[in-house]
Amino acid sequence: MTAAVDAPLRRGAWYRIVAPLTRLEVVVSVQGKRVTVPRPYVEIRATPPREWTVLRNPKVAPGRTPEAFRRGYLICPGCRDRVPLPVTQVAKQLCPRCSQTFAIAWDEHYLEKA
């Protein structure tokens, strides 16, 4: 997702395209269900990202989400685990789950719109 739209998709998530692309929309699988999304709001890649995806100010349920994740988090490109945003804007991050280090995609264009 490159912008906030009314769709049950998360920024930084990887969804499988399940129908032919059109100029106006993309149909993806979300938990086994087909979801149609306006094509301009979806970044289509042949391979998953190789850098941490940054999610700032996510819509989260306060009672279900740890305090450290409420202002945002990073999504690991290796295992899809989430870690809280670092206090400073560092270039790389070690994933505590898969023990791999990846660059952080602070320069993603959708961050300016979030």
Coordinates of C-alpha atoms in Angstrom, one line a residue:
M1 CA 0.0 0.0 0.0
T2 CA 1.4 3.4 -0.9
A3 CA -1.3 5.4 0.8
A4 CA -4.1 5.1 3.3
V5 CA -7.1 3.7 1.5
D6 CA -10.3 1.9 2.7
A7 CA -9.0 -1.7 2.2
P8 CA -8.1 -4.4 4.7
L9 CA -4.5 -4.3 3.7
R10 CA -1.4 -3.4 5.8
R11 CA 1.4 -1.2 4.5
G12 CA 4.5 -3.3 4.2
A13 CA 2.6 -6.5 3.8
W14 CA 3.1 -8.9 0.9
Y15 CA -0.1 -10.0 -0.9
R16 CA -0.4 -12.5 -3.7
I17 CA -2.2 -11.1 -6.9
V18 CA -5.0 -13.6 -7.7
A19 CA -6.6 -12.1 -10.8
P20 CA -5.3 -10.4 -14.0
L21 CA -4.2 -6.8 -13.5
T22 CA -6.2 -4.1 -15.0
R23 CA -5.4 -0.4 -15.4
L24 CA -7.7 0.5 -12.5
E25 CA -7.5 -2.3 -10.0
V26 CA -5.6 -5.2 -8.4
V27 CA -7.2 -8.2 -6.9
V28 CA -5.2 -9.8 -4.0
S29 CA -5.7 -12.6 -1.5
V30 CA -6.1 -11.5 2.1
Q31 CA -6.5 -14.4 4.5
G32 CA -8.0 -16.5 1.7
K33 CA -10.4 -13.8 0.5
R34 CA -10.3 -11.9 -2.7
V35 CA -9.9 -8.1 -2.1
T36 CA -10.0 -5.5 -4.9
V37 CA -7.8 -2.5 -4.4
P38 CA -7.3 0.6 -6.6
R39 CA -4.1 0.0 -8.6
P40 CA -2.5 3.4 -8.0
Y41 CA -2.3 2.6 -4.3
V42 CA -0.5 -0.7 -4.6
E43 CA 3.2 -1.1 -5.3
I44 CA 3.7 -4.2 -7.5
R45 CA 7.0 -6.0 -7.2
A46 CA 8.2 -9.3 -8.7
T47 CA 10.2 -10.0 -5.5
P48 CA 9.6 -9.1 -1.8
P49 CA 11.5 -6.1 -0.5
R50 CA 15.0 -6.7 0.9
E51 CA 14.9 -3.9 3.4
W52 CA 12.9 -3.2 6.5
T53 CA 9.5 -1.6 5.8
V54 CA 8.7 1.4 8.0
L55 CA 5.2 1.8 9.4
R56 CA 4.6 5.0 11.2
N57 CA 1.4 5.8 13.2
P58 CA -0.3 2.5 12.4
K59 CA -4.0 2.1 13.3
V60 CA -3.8 -0.3 16.2
A61 CA -6.0 -1.5 19.0
P62 CA -4.6 0.1 22.2
G63 CA -5.6 -2.8 24.4
R64 CA -4.0 -5.4 22.1
T65 CA -0.9 -3.5 21.0
P66 CA 2.2 -3.1 23.2
E67 CA 3.0 0.6 23.9
A68 CA 6.3 0.4 22.0
F69 CA 4.5 -0.4 18.7
R70 CA 1.9 2.4 18.8
R71 CA 4.0 5.1 17.3
G72 CA 5.2 2.7 14.6
Y73 CA 7.3 -0.3 13.8
L74 CA 9.6 -2.0 11.3
I75 CA 8.7 -5.2 9.3
C76 CA 11.6 -7.5 8.7
P77 CA 12.0 -8.5 5.0
G78 CA 13.5 -11.9 6.0
C79 CA 10.8 -13.3 8.4
R80 CA 8.1 -10.6 8.5
D81 CA 8.6 -10.1 12.3
R82 CA 7.9 -6.6 13.7
V83 CA 10.1 -4.5 15.9
P84 CA 9.4 -1.0 17.4
L85 CA 10.8 1.9 15.5
P86 CA 14.4 2.7 16.6
V87 CA 14.8 5.9 18.7
T88 CA 17.1 7.4 16.0
Q89 CA 17.0 6.9 12.3
V90 CA 19.7 4.3 11.9
A91 CA 20.7 2.8 8.5
K92 CA 20.4 -0.9 9.4
Q93 CA 18.6 -3.1 11.9
L94 CA 19.2 -6.6 13.3
C95 CA 16.1 -8.8 13.5
P96 CA 15.9 -10.5 16.9
R97 CA 13.9 -13.3 15.4
C98 CA 15.9 -14.4 12.3
S99 CA 19.2 -12.8 13.3
Q100 CA 19.7 -11.1 9.9
T101 CA 20.6 -7.5 9.4
F102 CA 18.9 -5.4 6.7
A103 CA 18.9 -1.8 5.6
I104 CA 15.8 0.3 6.6
A105 CA 13.7 1.8 3.8
W106 CA 13.4 5.3 5.4
D107 CA 13.3 6.7 1.9
E108 CA 10.0 5.0 0.8
H109 CA 7.9 7.5 -1.0
Y110 CA 4.6 6.6 0.9
L111 CA 6.1 7.7 4.2
E112 CA 5.7 11.3 3.3
K113 CA 1.9 10.8 2.9
A114 CA 1.4 8.8 6.1

